[in-house]
Each structure stands twice: as C-alpha cells, then as structure tokens.
mmCIF file of C-alpha atoms in Angstrom:
data_model
loop_
_atom_site.group_PDB
_atom_site.id
_atom_site.type_symbol
_atom_site.label_atom_id
_atom_site.label_comp_id
_atom_site.label_asym_id
_atom_site.label_seq_id
_atom_site.Cartn_x
_atom_site.Cartn_y
_atom_site.Cartn_z
ATOM 1 C CA LEU A 1 0.047 0.115 -0.018
ATOM 2 C CA ILE A 2 0.994 3.719 -0.385
ATOM 3 C CA LYS A 3 1.331 5.185 2.955
ATOM 4 C CA PHE A 4 0.670 8.701 3.795
ATOM 5 C CA SER A 5 3.765 10.063 5.603
ATOM 6 C CA THR A 6 3.741 12.994 7.997
ATOM 7 C CA PHE A 7 5.456 16.205 6.744
ATOM 8 C CA ILE A 8 8.641 17.138 8.250
ATOM 9 C CA SER A 9 9.394 20.746 9.711
ATOM 10 C CA PHE A 10 11.366 22.995 7.606
ATOM 11 C CA SER A 11 13.441 25.244 9.940
ATOM 12 C CA HIS A 12 15.521 26.540 7.045
ATOM 13 C CA ARG A 13 13.776 29.698 5.280
ATOM 14 C CA LEU A 14 10.607 30.013 3.009
ATOM 15 C CA LEU A 15 10.868 30.153 -0.610
ATOM 16 C CA LYS A 16 10.435 32.759 -2.794
ATOM 17 C CA MET A 17 7.470 32.030 -5.247
ATOM 18 C CA GLU A 18 9.575 32.426 -8.418
ATOM 19 C CA GLU A 19 11.646 29.577 -7.020
ATOM 20 C CA PHE A 20 9.148 26.899 -7.561
ATOM 21 C CA PHE A 21 6.262 28.912 -9.371
ATOM 22 C CA PRO A 22 6.480 29.842 -13.092
ATOM 23 C CA GLU A 23 5.240 33.619 -13.510
ATOM 24 C CA SER A 24 1.698 33.877 -13.858
ATOM 25 C CA PHE A 25 -0.746 36.348 -14.184
ATOM 26 C CA ARG A 26 -4.657 36.510 -13.356
ATOM 27 C CA LEU A 27 -6.764 37.737 -16.814
ATOM 28 C CA ASP A 28 -9.675 38.480 -14.475
ATOM 29 C CA LEU A 29 -7.682 41.139 -12.394
ATOM 30 C CA LYS A 30 -7.280 44.106 -14.622
ATOM 31 C CA ASP A 31 -3.824 45.164 -13.124
ATOM 32 C CA GLU A 32 -2.658 41.849 -13.406
ATOM 33 C CA ARG A 33 -4.055 41.313 -16.978
ATOM 34 C CA ASN A 34 -2.357 44.876 -18.291
ATOM 35 C CA ALA A 35 1.020 43.730 -16.623
ATOM 36 C CA PHE A 36 0.936 40.467 -18.550
ATOM 37 C CA PHE A 37 0.102 42.370 -22.012
ATOM 38 C CA GLU A 38 2.860 44.974 -21.378
ATOM 39 C CA LEU A 39 5.247 42.022 -20.580
ATOM 40 C CA CYS A 40 4.617 39.650 -23.534
ATOM 41 C CA LYS A 41 5.855 41.155 -26.359
ATOM 42 C CA GLU A 42 8.952 39.235 -27.340
ATOM 43 C CA GLU A 43 8.785 35.662 -28.949
ATOM 44 C CA GLN A 44 8.301 33.006 -25.796
ATOM 45 C CA ILE A 45 5.505 30.523 -25.039
ATOM 46 C CA TRP A 46 2.888 31.052 -22.070
ATOM 47 C CA ILE A 47 0.103 28.569 -21.253
ATOM 48 C CA CYS A 48 -3.219 30.028 -20.633
ATOM 49 C CA LYS A 49 -5.826 27.718 -18.164
ATOM 50 C CA PRO A 50 -9.131 28.161 -17.095
ATOM 51 C CA SER A 51 -9.709 28.162 -13.153
ATOM 52 C CA CYS A 52 -12.143 25.570 -11.591
ATOM 53 C CA SER A 53 -11.628 22.926 -14.388
ATOM 54 C CA ASN A 54 -10.205 19.995 -14.644
ATOM 55 C CA GLN A 55 -8.561 17.068 -17.445
ATOM 56 C CA GLY A 56 -7.110 20.057 -19.620
ATOM 57 C CA ARG A 57 -10.415 21.425 -20.751
ATOM 58 C CA GLY A 58 -9.879 25.105 -22.092
ATOM 59 C CA ILE A 59 -6.123 25.115 -21.917
ATOM 60 C CA PHE A 60 -4.149 26.729 -24.869
ATOM 61 C CA LEU A 61 -0.634 27.837 -25.771
ATOM 62 C CA LEU A 62 0.116 31.529 -26.457
ATOM 63 C CA LYS A 63 3.124 31.000 -28.703
ATOM 64 C CA ASN A 64 3.715 34.373 -30.410
ATOM 65 C CA PRO A 65 2.655 38.158 -30.089
ATOM 66 C CA ALA A 66 0.113 37.761 -32.703
ATOM 67 C CA ALA A 67 -1.482 35.221 -30.472
ATOM 68 C CA VAL A 68 -1.196 37.282 -27.303
ATOM 69 C CA ASN A 69 -3.045 40.308 -29.429
ATOM 70 C CA THR A 70 -5.578 38.404 -30.199
ATOM 71 C CA LEU A 71 -6.530 37.129 -26.880
ATOM 72 C CA GLN A 72 -6.217 40.851 -25.834
ATOM 73 C CA ALA A 73 -8.444 42.161 -28.487
ATOM 74 C CA LYS A 74 -11.139 39.141 -27.502
ATOM 75 C CA LEU A 75 -10.920 40.256 -23.723
ATOM 76 C CA HIS A 76 -11.416 44.182 -24.618
ATOM 77 C CA SER A 77 -14.477 43.391 -26.736
ATOM 78 C CA THR A 78 -15.930 41.388 -24.212
ATOM 79 C CA GLU A 79 -15.804 44.063 -22.039
ATOM 80 C CA GLU A 80 -17.160 46.698 -24.356
ATOM 81 C CA TYR A 81 -20.163 44.498 -25.148
ATOM 82 C CA LEU A 82 -20.990 44.052 -21.633
ATOM 83 C CA LEU A 83 -20.613 47.894 -20.936
ATOM 84 C CA SER A 84 -22.734 48.532 -24.051
ATOM 85 C CA LYS A 85 -25.886 46.274 -23.129
ATOM 86 C CA ARG A 86 -25.466 47.943 -19.613
ATOM 87 C CA VAL A 87 -25.495 44.625 -18.087
ATOM 88 C CA PRO A 88 -24.046 44.380 -14.634
ATOM 89 C CA TYR A 89 -20.294 44.038 -14.801
ATOM 90 C CA LYS A 90 -18.799 40.629 -15.201
ATOM 91 C CA ALA A 91 -15.059 39.917 -14.975
ATOM 92 C CA PRO A 92 -13.588 37.789 -17.840
ATOM 93 C CA GLN A 93 -13.641 34.303 -17.309
ATOM 94 C CA ALA A 94 -11.021 33.286 -14.384
ATOM 95 C CA ARG A 95 -7.682 32.290 -16.014
ATOM 96 C CA ILE A 96 -4.474 32.455 -15.561
ATOM 97 C CA VAL A 97 -1.673 32.602 -18.066
ATOM 98 C CA GLN A 98 1.741 30.952 -16.780
ATOM 99 C CA ARG A 99 5.108 31.107 -18.193
ATOM 100 C CA TYR A 100 5.667 27.924 -20.131
ATOM 101 C CA ILE A 101 8.813 25.850 -19.043
ATOM 102 C CA HIS A 102 10.312 25.160 -22.502
ATOM 103 C CA GLN A 103 13.087 22.981 -21.468
ATOM 104 C CA PRO A 104 11.766 20.334 -19.196
ATOM 105 C CA LEU A 105 13.460 17.089 -18.179
ATOM 106 C CA LEU A 106 12.425 14.455 -20.766
ATOM 107 C CA LEU A 107 12.314 10.762 -19.917
ATOM 108 C CA GLU A 108 12.940 8.511 -23.192
ATOM 109 C CA GLY A 109 12.409 11.644 -25.110
ATOM 110 C CA LYS A 110 8.917 12.451 -23.820
ATOM 111 C CA LYS A 111 8.114 15.147 -21.879
ATOM 112 C CA PHE A 112 6.501 14.348 -17.865
ATOM 113 C CA ASP A 113 5.356 15.674 -15.021
ATOM 114 C CA VAL A 114 4.504 14.145 -11.518
ATOM 115 C CA ARG A 115 1.114 13.966 -9.597
ATOM 116 C CA SER A 116 1.647 13.716 -5.692
ATOM 117 C CA TYR A 117 -0.862 14.071 -3.187
ATOM 118 C CA LEU A 118 -1.580 16.752 -0.231
ATOM 119 C CA LEU A 119 -4.384 15.153 2.119
ATOM 120 C CA ILE A 120 -5.453 17.761 4.657
ATOM 121 C CA ALA A 121 -6.832 15.319 6.923
ATOM 122 C CA CYS A 122 -8.116 17.445 9.525
ATOM 123 C CA THR A 123 -8.790 21.358 9.849
ATOM 124 C CA ALA A 124 -9.355 21.470 13.798
ATOM 125 C CA PRO A 125 -6.235 21.028 14.538
ATOM 126 C CA TYR A 126 -4.581 21.123 11.095
ATOM 127 C CA VAL A 127 -3.391 17.783 10.477
ATOM 128 C CA LEU A 128 -1.263 16.928 6.920
ATOM 129 C CA PHE A 129 -0.121 13.829 5.358
ATOM 130 C CA PHE A 130 1.610 13.454 1.895
ATOM 131 C CA ALA A 131 1.629 10.531 -0.536
ATOM 132 C CA GLN A 132 3.811 9.604 -3.324
ATOM 133 C CA GLY A 133 1.729 9.658 -6.901
ATOM 134 C CA TYR A 134 2.947 8.384 -9.953
ATOM 135 C CA VAL A 135 4.530 10.224 -13.268
ATOM 136 C CA ARG A 136 2.459 11.149 -16.312
ATOM 137 C CA LEU A 137 4.096 11.161 -19.601
ATOM 138 C CA THR A 138 3.017 12.100 -23.148
ATOM 139 C CA CYS A 139 2.889 9.644 -25.893
ATOM 140 C CA VAL A 140 5.347 11.142 -28.281
ATOM 141 C CA ASN A 141 8.485 12.927 -28.144
ATOM 142 C CA TYR A 142 8.733 16.390 -27.023
ATOM 143 C CA ASP A 143 8.960 19.307 -29.288
ATOM 144 C CA ALA A 144 8.638 22.669 -27.963
ATOM 145 C CA ALA A 145 7.655 23.987 -31.328
ATOM 146 C CA SER A 146 4.992 21.780 -32.015
ATOM 147 C CA ASP A 147 1.135 22.905 -31.952
ATOM 148 C CA ASP A 148 -0.154 19.450 -30.671
ATOM 149 C CA LEU A 149 -1.408 20.130 -26.980
ATOM 150 C CA THR A 150 -0.567 16.076 -26.552
ATOM 151 C CA VAL A 151 2.941 17.136 -26.773
ATOM 152 C CA HIS A 152 2.798 19.624 -24.070
ATOM 153 C CA LEU A 153 -0.051 18.453 -21.880
ATOM 154 C CA THR A 154 0.534 14.984 -19.865
ATOM 155 C CA ASN A 155 -2.944 14.228 -18.298
ATOM 156 C CA GLN A 156 -4.721 11.286 -19.661
ATOM 157 C CA TYR A 157 -7.733 13.057 -20.626
ATOM 158 C CA ILE A 158 -5.646 15.047 -23.245
ATOM 159 C CA GLN A 159 -3.293 11.891 -24.390
ATOM 160 C CA LYS A 160 -6.463 9.864 -25.256
ATOM 161 C CA LYS A 161 -6.848 12.423 -27.984
ATOM 162 C CA ASN A 162 -3.469 11.039 -29.385
ATOM 163 C CA SER A 163 -4.094 8.259 -32.126
ATOM 164 C CA LEU A 164 -1.114 6.245 -30.460
ATOM 165 C CA TYR A 165 -2.777 6.326 -27.069
ATOM 166 C CA SER A 166 -4.406 3.119 -27.165
ATOM 167 C CA GLN A 167 -1.230 1.227 -27.892
ATOM 168 C CA LEU A 168 1.011 3.250 -25.581
ATOM 169 C CA LYS A 169 -1.530 3.640 -22.499
ATOM 170 C CA ASP A 170 0.268 1.717 -20.169
ATOM 171 C CA GLU A 171 3.720 3.264 -21.088
ATOM 172 C CA THR A 172 2.222 6.967 -20.153
ATOM 173 C CA VAL A 173 1.898 6.502 -16.548
ATOM 174 C CA TRP A 174 5.201 5.295 -14.402
ATOM 175 C CA PRO A 175 5.288 4.156 -10.834
ATOM 176 C CA MET A 176 7.698 6.236 -8.527
ATOM 177 C CA GLU A 177 10.088 3.415 -8.284
ATOM 178 C CA ASN A 178 10.527 3.168 -12.060
ATOM 179 C CA PHE A 179 11.186 6.842 -12.059
ATOM 180 C CA ASN A 180 13.920 6.592 -9.155
ATOM 181 C CA SER A 181 15.682 3.878 -10.947
ATOM 182 C CA TYR A 182 15.532 6.114 -14.307
ATOM 183 C CA VAL A 183 16.810 9.080 -12.905
ATOM 184 C CA ASN A 184 19.825 6.904 -11.057
ATOM 185 C CA GLU A 185 20.833 5.391 -14.225
ATOM 186 C CA LYS A 186 20.628 8.037 -16.772
ATOM 187 C CA PHE A 187 21.096 11.108 -14.819
ATOM 188 C CA GLY A 188 23.027 10.204 -11.429
ATOM 189 C CA LYS A 189 26.508 10.344 -12.497
ATOM 190 C CA THR A 190 26.161 13.009 -15.369
ATOM 191 C CA GLN A 191 24.238 15.371 -13.065
ATOM 192 C CA GLY A 192 26.262 14.540 -10.009
ATOM 193 C CA LEU A 193 22.647 13.744 -8.099
ATOM 194 C CA PRO A 194 22.880 11.973 -4.825
ATOM 195 C CA LYS A 195 21.620 8.069 -4.928
ATOM 196 C CA ASP A 196 17.892 8.089 -5.216
ATOM 197 C CA TRP A 197 17.162 11.687 -5.834
ATOM 198 C CA VAL A 198 13.522 11.521 -6.737
ATOM 199 C CA PHE A 199 12.793 9.783 -2.938
ATOM 200 C CA THR A 200 15.204 12.202 -0.956
ATOM 201 C CA VAL A 201 15.818 15.797 -2.905
ATOM 202 C CA PHE A 202 12.986 15.573 -4.957
ATOM 203 C CA THR A 203 10.476 14.404 -2.156
ATOM 204 C CA LYS A 204 11.388 16.760 0.229
ATOM 205 C CA ARG A 205 11.016 19.880 -2.070
ATOM 206 C CA MET A 206 7.692 18.452 -3.253
ATOM 207 C CA GLN A 207 6.634 18.379 0.699
ATOM 208 C CA GLN A 208 8.405 22.064 1.511
ATOM 209 C CA ILE A 209 6.358 23.535 -1.641
ATOM 210 C CA MET A 210 3.254 21.388 -0.514
ATOM 211 C CA LEU A 211 3.450 23.081 2.732
ATOM 212 C CA GLN A 212 4.049 26.394 1.924
ATOM 213 C CA CYS A 213 1.112 26.595 -0.337
ATOM 214 C CA PHE A 214 -0.845 25.125 2.745
ATOM 215 C CA LEU A 215 0.190 27.791 4.879
ATOM 216 C CA ALA A 216 -0.553 30.601 2.509
ATOM 217 C CA ALA A 217 -3.964 29.213 2.093
ATOM 218 C CA LYS A 218 -4.887 28.001 5.535
ATOM 219 C CA ASN A 219 -6.501 31.045 6.714
ATOM 220 C CA LYS A 220 -8.907 30.587 4.149
ATOM 221 C CA LEU A 221 -10.150 27.172 5.123
ATOM 222 C CA ASP A 222 -13.321 26.434 6.837
ATOM 223 C CA ARG A 223 -12.289 24.799 10.420
ATOM 224 C CA LYS A 224 -14.540 22.217 11.243
ATOM 225 C CA LEU A 225 -14.052 18.636 13.022
ATOM 226 C CA GLY A 226 -14.750 16.040 10.085
ATOM 227 C CA TYR A 227 -13.416 18.439 7.106
ATOM 228 C CA PHE A 228 -10.896 16.928 5.156
ATOM 229 C CA ASP A 229 -9.573 17.096 1.458
ATOM 230 C CA LEU A 230 -7.266 15.350 -0.973
ATOM 231 C CA ILE A 231 -5.189 17.484 -3.036
ATOM 232 C CA GLY A 232 -3.608 16.477 -6.377
ATOM 233 C CA CYS A 233 -0.214 18.300 -6.889
ATOM 234 C CA ASP A 234 1.377 18.402 -10.226
ATOM 235 C CA PHE A 235 5.200 19.096 -10.467
ATOM 236 C CA LEU A 236 7.541 19.641 -13.539
ATOM 237 C CA ILE A 237 11.257 18.869 -13.453
ATOM 238 C CA ASP A 238 13.372 21.087 -15.910
ATOM 239 C CA GLU A 239 16.550 20.157 -17.114
ATOM 240 C CA ASN A 240 18.347 21.575 -14.651
ATOM 241 C CA PHE A 241 16.619 19.405 -12.062
ATOM 242 C CA LYS A 242 14.824 22.426 -10.801
ATOM 243 C CA VAL A 243 11.343 21.525 -9.199
ATOM 244 C CA TRP A 244 8.345 23.548 -10.636
ATOM 245 C CA LEU A 245 4.972 23.332 -8.805
ATOM 246 C CA LEU A 246 2.219 23.680 -11.937
ATOM 247 C CA GLU A 247 -0.858 23.670 -9.906
ATOM 248 C CA MET A 248 -2.780 22.068 -7.351
ATOM 249 C CA ASN A 249 -6.110 20.280 -8.017
ATOM 250 C CA ALA A 250 -8.994 19.877 -5.144
ATOM 251 C CA ASN A 251 -10.690 17.392 -7.694
ATOM 252 C CA PRO A 252 -7.985 14.720 -8.517
ATOM 253 C CA ALA A 253 -8.829 12.259 -11.020
ATOM 254 C CA LEU A 254 -9.244 8.864 -9.495
ATOM 255 C CA HIS A 255 -9.586 6.724 -12.458
ATOM 256 C CA THR A 256 -7.785 3.409 -12.831
ATOM 257 C CA ASN A 257 -7.728 3.031 -16.516
ATOM 258 C CA CYS A 258 -4.206 1.497 -16.750
ATOM 259 C CA LYS A 259 -1.905 -0.813 -14.824
ATOM 260 C CA VAL A 260 -0.123 1.610 -12.619
ATOM 261 C CA LEU A 261 -2.971 3.467 -11.733
ATOM 262 C CA ARG A 262 -4.892 0.451 -10.418
ATOM 263 C CA ASP A 263 -2.178 -0.176 -8.145
ATOM 264 C CA VAL A 264 -1.834 3.164 -7.037
ATOM 265 C CA ILE A 265 -5.174 4.906 -7.029
ATOM 266 C CA PRO A 266 -7.082 2.661 -4.746
ATOM 267 C CA ALA A 267 -4.087 2.811 -2.530
ATOM 268 C CA VAL A 268 -4.518 6.318 -1.991
ATOM 269 C CA VAL A 269 -8.124 6.280 -1.464
ATOM 270 C CA TYR A 270 -8.099 3.725 1.022
ATOM 271 C CA GLU A 271 -5.103 5.521 3.082
ATOM 272 C CA SER A 272 -7.181 8.928 2.924
ATOM 273 C CA LEU A 273 -10.119 7.149 4.233
#
C-alpha cells in the first residue's frame, strides 16, 4: 500500500514564489491582465488555463505576439460588449496565464510531470499528510515548437486524443520506483545527483512546496471537525533539475484505466479514508 507520511518540519527559510512557481498572471484582475500584456511583447510561450476546471479543458498555448494580441482583443471586445449592453459588470472568465517551461527534463525523449498528493486530514487541528503518486508522460516525443497539445500536456484526458494512446496507454504512466531507477541510471553520474534523488531531494522539495502553499492558504479554509480534502499536486522538473509546481487540484482524477493507476489510486483512496 502507498502510505501517507507526515510532513517533516522545515527550519530553513521559506522559498520565494519565483523559486518554485512559474511567473503567472490572473486575467480576471485588470492590473495583472495589463501587466501581462505589457510584458509579453517578445517571442516566448505562455500557457493559458481556466480556473475551476480539470482534464485539460480550455487550456491553450500562446506561442507568439500575434496570439497574445488576439487574446487581448477578445477580452477587450467582451468588456466593451458588456458595457454597451449596460449589464451588471462581469469579469472575464477566471483564467491564468503562466510562463511555459520550455526546457523540461525528458524521460526517453518525452515530456512528463509528477502527480503527488497532499491530504489535509483535519482542520481542527490542522493535520497534513503526503503521499507519492505517479509519473505522467506524453505519448510522443517532446518538441517545443509543436502545435499539438498532446505534446505539451501530460494528463490522461488530453493524451487520449492522441492516435497512439490506445497502444501506448500503459507506457504513459510510471510508478515512482521506475522513475527513481531511471534517474539513478541516466542522470545520477552525469548530473552529480545523490543516489535515489527522486525519493530524497525531490520528495523533500515537493513536501516543502506543498507545506508552504498550505500555510499561505490555511486562513481561508473552513475549520470544523470532520473536514478533510485530498489535493492532487502537479510538479515539473526542468533540465537543470529545478522543481516547479504547476498547479494544485482540489478534485484530482481517481480513475484506474491503466496498470500503474490500478496499483496507486485505490491505495491512495483507502489510506485517505
């Protein structure tokens, strides 16, 4: 079984956001929206995500200034329309734009991220646990210039849209043990990583980031005996082995449509309960 472990305490300094979270802007806040459009004049990739959504729905890439200009014009025309109709003001759909990490670490040439779990087991008092999850890979090799979303997004819902998914399904999810062995073998010596980097350095950094996010948000949580939540946390590792938090999901997928997930998910649910 996958066991939840208690968080270790961190006596060293708190991380700054730019040390673990890609530069991001909220498009529903005018000041942040304007700051983003001022910033992104040059050729760089941004990823645009809706809030309160899952399965990759509504995500798209902004790959050049023309795409950014189109988005800006669309948001502006929506505002103008609402003002002209004298309807009560409605902010643009809650979305964020996030700087795209275009040099990710690759596994066998494929982009990947790691889904791990934060269990807020109790809020009165606060009790937190961490569980290892699994690695999610794309079906095809990574190409930053590709317009195919299945090259850029690793979640299963998006990967199902790739024609190769049915034959590669079980290869798109790795257990953490396989990931650890792969990193030991392929990168241990060349990158000077300590043995079992995945289960030591990487795991501690995931826990540190989760704990710091919890501390930032805990005052907004309802506190009542019996309240708990299982949060799915998605991490990306770049080619310099820097760990990035992509997002935290309050409704993590619990389907078991491949072998690794059949091993991992029931254990996570059982341990949570």
